Amino acid sequence: MDIWKLFVIALMPNLKVLLITVLGTFLAINRLDILTETARKNMNTMVYFVFSPALACSSLAKTITLRSMITLWFMPLSILLTIIIGTALGWLLVKIARVPRHLRGLVLGCCAVETDPENHSKCSTQTLVTTEDRYHTKNCVNQLEIEIVVPNGQEKKEKLMQCPQTLAIWSNLKLLFPPTLIGAIVGLIIGIVPQFRKLLVGESAPLLVIQDSLIMIGDACLPAMTMLVGANLLEGLKGQGAQLPLIVGIIIVRNIVLPAIGVGIVKGAVHFGLIHHDPLYEFVLLLQFALPPAVAISTSTQLFGNGRGECSIIMLATYSCAAVSLTLWCTFFIWLVL
């Protein structure tokens, strides 16, 4: 396969993302005013609670089986290593570039590829984007005491003081199990349990309509998230975008450093016999180290209403560079595994 064909293969998915991003920007301009602030928040809520879990559930249920999990056991470990290494590199970038506090989570997410939108209650949102965590937590607790304790007298106060602890536990559970993770867990269960798989997956499955419905809903996830990136891009273009050194740092981490580390990890795994020699399998493992940041990061920034313009600028820059970097890395990966 010559370099031109590789270039076209690498360019097509990135070009699709860029075109949908431009569409989102176009729909958000003042003259059309379709993707307004309220519309973006509502769309983002749909992505977080409906589209993304449906996509995770339907994809895993359709593709994962117990046999494939045993055979491809190194892939989840490789993804985990990508996140850990990317987070460490992102932390170094935060320190070197002196990233503002409100953008540190965004930088770590972009360098680590994957990120999950977390709790979006008012109290947690204020705490995450403000430096004075204890101050806002205390305000939330005091407001709860005023609204509930005062009308019912002193007897309710002791019981109420236990409520913040209960709420904190429940909040932490929601952080550990966001909707997308729950959808992924359900999809894994359906995929690896033969009884559930026969019931829901396959042309002869009695409840195939449920799986088909999840696929239809999940298909809306990536276009919706990408249009949100384009709509938020307007904020970045109005002077609220990320600093150039920060963008360059993320591009270096994602397009140069992580792929190089990935080569060492995958080839080391083959050398020590952790995975069998399979050119296609090795290529997929290598490729995941060279991919640009996940578009799902924009969902988190939209939920918290913080760093939306910066996130869009970063996405536009990284996906533009990915068209070239992926071509070069794919060429090298093919030569390496054959």
Coordinates of N, CA, C and O in Angstrom, one line a residue, residues 221-316:
C221 N -24.7 9.5 18.8 CA -23.8 10.1 19.9 C -22.7 10.9 19.2 O -22.4 12.0 19.6
L222 N -21.9 10.3 18.3 CA -20.7 10.9 17.8 C -21.1 12.2 17.0 O -20.4 13.2 17.2
P223 N -22.1 12.2 16.1 CA -22.4 13.4 15.4 C -22.9 14.5 16.4 O -22.5 15.7 16.2
A224 N -23.6 14.2 17.4 CA -24.1 15.2 18.3 C -22.9 15.8 19.1 O -22.8 17.0 19.2
M225 N -22.0 14.9 19.6 CA -20.8 15.5 20.3 C -19.9 16.3 19.4 O -19.4 17.4 19.8
T226 N -19.8 15.9 18.1 CA -18.9 16.7 17.2 C -19.5 18.0 16.9 O -18.8 19.0 16.8
M227 N -20.8 18.1 16.7 CA -21.5 19.4 16.5 C -21.4 20.3 17.7 O -21.2 21.5 17.5
L228 N -21.4 19.7 18.9 CA -21.2 20.5 20.1 C -19.8 21.1 20.1 O -19.6 22.3 20.5
V229 N -18.8 20.4 19.7 CA -17.4 20.9 19.6 C -17.4 22.1 18.6 O -16.8 23.1 18.9
G230 N -18.1 22.0 17.5 CA -18.1 23.1 16.5 C -18.9 24.3 17.1 O -18.4 25.4 16.9
A231 N -20.0 24.1 17.8 CA -20.7 25.2 18.3 C -19.9 25.9 19.4 O -19.9 27.1 19.5
N232 N -19.2 25.2 20.2 CA -18.4 25.8 21.3 C -17.1 26.4 20.7 O -16.5 27.2 21.4
L233 N -16.8 26.1 19.4 CA -15.6 26.7 18.8 C -15.7 28.2 18.7 O -14.7 28.9 18.7
L234 N -16.9 28.7 18.6 CA -17.1 30.1 18.5 C -16.6 30.9 19.7 O -16.1 32.0 19.5
E235 N -16.7 30.3 20.9 CA -16.2 30.9 22.1 C -14.7 31.0 22.0 O -14.1 32.0 22.4
G236 N -14.0 29.9 21.5 CA -12.6 30.0 21.3 C -12.1 31.0 20.3 O -11.1 31.7 20.5
L237 N -12.9 31.1 19.2 CA -12.5 32.1 18.2 C -12.7 33.5 18.6 O -12.2 34.4 18.0
K238 N -13.5 33.7 19.7 CA -13.8 35.1 20.2 C -12.7 35.5 21.2 O -12.9 36.5 21.9
G239 N -11.7 34.8 21.3 CA -10.6 35.2 22.2 C -10.5 34.5 23.5 O -9.6 34.8 24.3
Q240 N -11.3 33.4 23.7 CA -11.2 32.6 24.9 C -10.6 31.3 24.7 O -10.7 30.4 25.5
G241 N -9.8 31.1 23.6 CA -9.2 29.9 23.2 C -8.0 29.5 24.1 O -7.5 30.4 24.9
A242 N -7.5 28.3 23.9 CA -6.4 27.8 24.7 C -5.1 28.5 24.2 O -5.0 29.0 23.0
Q243 N -4.1 28.6 25.0 CA -2.9 29.2 24.6 C -2.1 28.3 23.6 O -2.2 27.1 23.7
L244 N -1.3 28.9 22.8 CA -0.6 28.1 21.8 C 0.4 27.1 22.4 O 0.4 26.0 21.9
P245 N 1.2 27.4 23.4 CA 2.1 26.4 24.0 C 1.3 25.2 24.5 O 1.8 24.1 24.4
L246 N 0.1 25.4 25.0 CA -0.7 24.3 25.6 C -1.2 23.4 24.4 O -1.1 22.2 24.5
I247 N -1.6 24.0 23.3 CA -2.1 23.2 22.2 C -0.9 22.4 21.6 O -1.0 21.2 21.3
V248 N 0.3 23.1 21.4 CA 1.4 22.4 20.9 C 1.9 21.3 21.8 O 2.2 20.2 21.4
G249 N 1.8 21.5 23.1 CA 2.1 20.4 24.1 C 1.2 19.2 24.0 O 1.7 18.1 24.0
I250 N -0.1 19.4 23.8 CA -1.0 18.3 23.7 C -0.7 17.6 22.4 O -0.8 16.3 22.4
I251 N -0.5 18.3 21.3 CA -0.2 17.7 20.0 C 1.1 16.8 20.1 O 1.1 15.7 19.6
I252 N 2.1 17.3 20.8 CA 3.3 16.5 21.0 C 3.1 15.3 21.8 O 3.5 14.2 21.4
V253 N 2.3 15.4 22.8 CA 2.0 14.2 23.7 C 1.2 13.2 22.9 O 1.6 12.0 22.9
R254 N 0.1 13.6 22.2 CA -0.7 12.7 21.5 C -0.2 12.1 20.2 O -0.4 11.0 19.9
N255 N 0.6 13.0 19.5 CA 1.0 12.6 18.1 C 2.4 12.1 18.0 O 2.8 11.5 17.0
I256 N 3.2 12.3 19.1 CA 4.6 11.9 19.0 C 5.0 11.0 20.2 O 5.5 9.8 20.0
V257 N 4.8 11.5 21.4 CA 5.4 10.7 22.6 C 4.6 9.4 22.8 O 5.2 8.4 22.9
L258 N 3.2 9.5 22.9 CA 2.5 8.3 23.2 C 2.6 7.2 22.1 O 2.8 6.1 22.5
P259 N 2.5 7.5 20.8 CA 2.8 6.5 19.8 C 4.1 5.8 20.0 O 4.3 4.6 19.8
A260 N 5.2 6.6 20.3 CA 6.5 6.0 20.4 C 6.6 5.1 21.6 O 7.1 4.0 21.6
I261 N 5.9 5.5 22.7 CA 5.9 4.6 23.9 C 5.0 3.4 23.6 O 5.4 2.3 24.0
G262 N 4.0 3.5 22.8 CA 3.1 2.4 22.4 C 3.9 1.3 21.7 O 3.7 0.1 21.8
V263 N 4.8 1.8 20.8 CA 5.7 0.8 20.1 C 6.5 0.0 21.0 O 6.6 -1.2 20.9
G264 N 7.1 0.6 22.0 CA 7.8 -0.1 23.0 C 7.0 -1.1 23.8 O 7.4 -2.2 24.1
I265 N 5.8 -0.7 24.2 CA 4.9 -1.6 25.0 C 4.5 -2.8 24.2 O 4.6 -3.9 24.6
V266 N 4.0 -2.6 22.9 CA 3.5 -3.7 22.1 C 4.6 -4.6 21.7 O 4.4 -5.8 21.8
K267 N 5.7 -4.1 21.2 CA 6.8 -5.0 20.8 C 7.4 -5.7 22.0 O 7.8 -6.8 21.9
G268 N 7.4 -5.0 23.2 CA 7.8 -5.7 24.4 C 6.9 -6.9 24.8 O 7.4 -7.9 25.2
A269 N 5.6 -6.7 24.6 CA 4.6 -7.7 24.9 C 4.8 -8.9 24.0 O 4.7 -10.1 24.4
V270 N 5.1 -8.6 22.7 CA 5.3 -9.7 21.8 C 6.6 -10.5 22.1 O 6.7 -11.7 22.1
H271 N 7.6 -9.7 22.4 CA 9.0 -10.3 22.7 C 8.9 -11.2 23.9 O 9.5 -12.3 23.9
F272 N 8.2 -10.8 25.0 CA 8.1 -11.6 26.2 C 6.9 -12.7 26.2 O 6.7 -13.3 27.2
G273 N 6.3 -12.8 25.0 CA 5.2 -13.8 24.9 C 3.9 -13.5 25.5 O 3.1 -14.4 25.7
L274 N 3.7 -12.2 25.9 CA 2.4 -11.9 26.5 C 1.2 -11.9 25.5 O 0.1 -12.2 25.8
I275 N 1.5 -11.6 24.2 CA 0.5 -11.7 23.2 C 1.2 -12.5 22.0 O 2.4 -12.5 21.8
H276 N 0.3 -13.2 21.2 CA 0.8 -14.0 20.1 C 1.1 -13.0 18.9 O 0.5 -11.9 18.8
H277 N 1.9 -13.4 18.0 CA 2.3 -12.6 16.9 C 1.1 -12.6 15.9 O 0.9 -13.7 15.2
D278 N 0.4 -11.5 15.8 CA -0.7 -11.4 14.8 C -0.6 -10.0 14.3 O -0.8 -9.0 15.0
P279 N -0.2 -9.8 13.0 CA 0.0 -8.4 12.5 C -1.2 -7.5 12.7 O -1.0 -6.3 13.1
L280 N -2.4 -8.0 12.4 CA -3.6 -7.1 12.5 C -3.8 -6.7 14.0 O -4.1 -5.6 14.3
Y281 N -3.7 -7.7 14.9 CA -3.9 -7.4 16.3 C -2.9 -6.4 16.8 O -3.2 -5.5 17.5
E282 N -1.6 -6.6 16.4 CA -0.5 -5.7 16.8 C -0.8 -4.3 16.3 O -0.5 -3.3 17.0
F283 N -1.2 -4.2 15.0 CA -1.5 -2.9 14.4 C -2.6 -2.2 15.2 O -2.5 -1.0 15.4
V284 N -3.7 -2.9 15.6 CA -4.7 -2.2 16.3 C -4.2 -1.7 17.7 O -4.6 -0.6 18.1
L285 N -3.4 -2.5 18.3 CA -2.9 -2.1 19.6 C -2.0 -0.9 19.5 O -2.1 0.1 20.3
L286 N -1.2 -0.9 18.4 CA -0.3 0.3 18.1 C -1.2 1.5 17.8 O -0.8 2.7 18.2
L287 N -2.2 1.3 17.0 CA -3.0 2.4 16.5 C -3.7 3.2 17.6 O -3.8 4.4 17.6
Q288 N -4.1 2.5 18.7 CA -4.8 3.2 19.8 C -3.9 4.2 20.5 O -4.4 5.2 21.1
F289 N -2.6 4.0 20.4 CA -1.7 5.0 21.1 C -1.5 6.2 20.2 O -1.0 7.2 20.7
A290 N -1.9 6.2 18.9 CA -1.7 7.3 18.0 C -2.9 8.1 17.7 O -2.9 9.0 16.9
L291 N -4.1 7.7 18.3 CA -5.3 8.4 18.0 C -5.4 9.8 18.7 O -4.8 10.0 19.7
P292 N -6.1 10.7 18.1 CA -6.3 12.0 18.7 C -7.2 11.9 19.9 O -7.8 10.9 20.2
P293 N -7.3 13.0 20.7 CA -8.1 13.0 21.9 C -9.6 12.6 21.6 O -10.1 13.0 20.5
A294 N -10.2 12.0 22.5 CA -11.6 11.6 22.3 C -12.5 12.8 22.3 O -12.4 13.7 23.1
V295 N -13.5 12.8 21.3 CA -14.4 13.9 21.2 C -15.3 14.0 22.4 O -15.9 15.0 22.7
A296 N -15.5 12.8 23.1 CA -16.3 12.8 24.3 C -15.9 13.8 25.4 O -16.6 14.1 26.3
I297 N -14.6 14.3 25.3 CA -14.1 15.2 26.3 C -15.0 16.5 26.3 O -15.2 17.2 27.3
S298 N -15.5 16.8 25.1 CA -16.3 18.1 25.0 C -17.6 18.0 25.8 O -18.1 19.0 26.2
T299 N -18.1 16.7 26.0 CA -19.3 16.5 26.8 C -19.0 17.0 28.2 O -19.9 17.6 28.8
S300 N -17.9 16.6 28.8 CA -17.6 17.0 30.1 C -17.5 18.5 30.3 O -18.0 19.1 31.2
T301 N -16.8 19.2 29.3 CA -16.7 20.6 29.4 C -18.0 21.3 29.2 O -18.3 22.4 29.8
Q302 N -18.9 20.8 28.4 CA -20.2 21.3 28.2 C -21.1 21.2 29.5 O -21.8 22.1 29.9
L303 N -20.9 20.0 30.2 CA -21.7 19.8 31.4 C -21.3 20.8 32.5 O -22.2 21.4 33.2
F304 N -20.0 21.0 32.6 CA -19.5 21.9 33.7 C -19.5 23.4 33.2 O -19.3 24.3 34.0
G305 N -19.8 23.7 31.9 CA -19.8 25.0 31.4 C -18.5 25.7 31.6 O -18.4 26.9 31.8
N306 N -17.4 25.0 31.5 CA -16.1 25.6 31.8 C -15.1 25.0 30.8 O -14.9 23.8 30.6
G307 N -14.4 25.9 30.1 CA -13.3 25.5 29.2 C -13.9 25.0 27.8 O -13.2 24.3 27.1
R308 N -15.1 25.4 27.5 CA -15.7 24.9 26.2 C -15.0 25.5 25.0 O -14.7 24.7 24.1
G309 N -14.7 26.8 25.0 CA -14.0 27.3 23.9 C -12.6 26.7 23.7 O -12.2 26.4 22.6
E310 N -11.9 26.6 24.8 CA -10.5 26.0 24.8 C -10.6 24.6 24.3 O -9.7 24.2 23.5
C311 N -11.6 23.8 24.7 CA -11.7 22.4 24.3 C -11.9 22.3 22.8 O -11.3 21.5 22.1
S312 N -12.7 23.2 22.3 CA -13.0 23.2 20.8 C -11.8 23.5 20.0 O -11.5 22.9 19.0
I313 N -11.0 24.5 20.5 CA -9.8 24.9 19.8 C -8.8 23.7 19.8 O -8.2 23.4 18.8
I314 N -8.7 23.0 20.9 CA -7.8 21.9 21.0 C -8.2 20.8 20.1 O -7.4 20.2 19.4
M315 N -9.5 20.5 20.1 CA -10.0 19.4 19.2 C -9.8 19.7 17.7 O -9.3 18.9 17.0
L316 N -10.0 21.0 17.3 CA -9.8 21.3 16.0 C -8.3 21.2 15.6 O -8.0 20.7 14.5

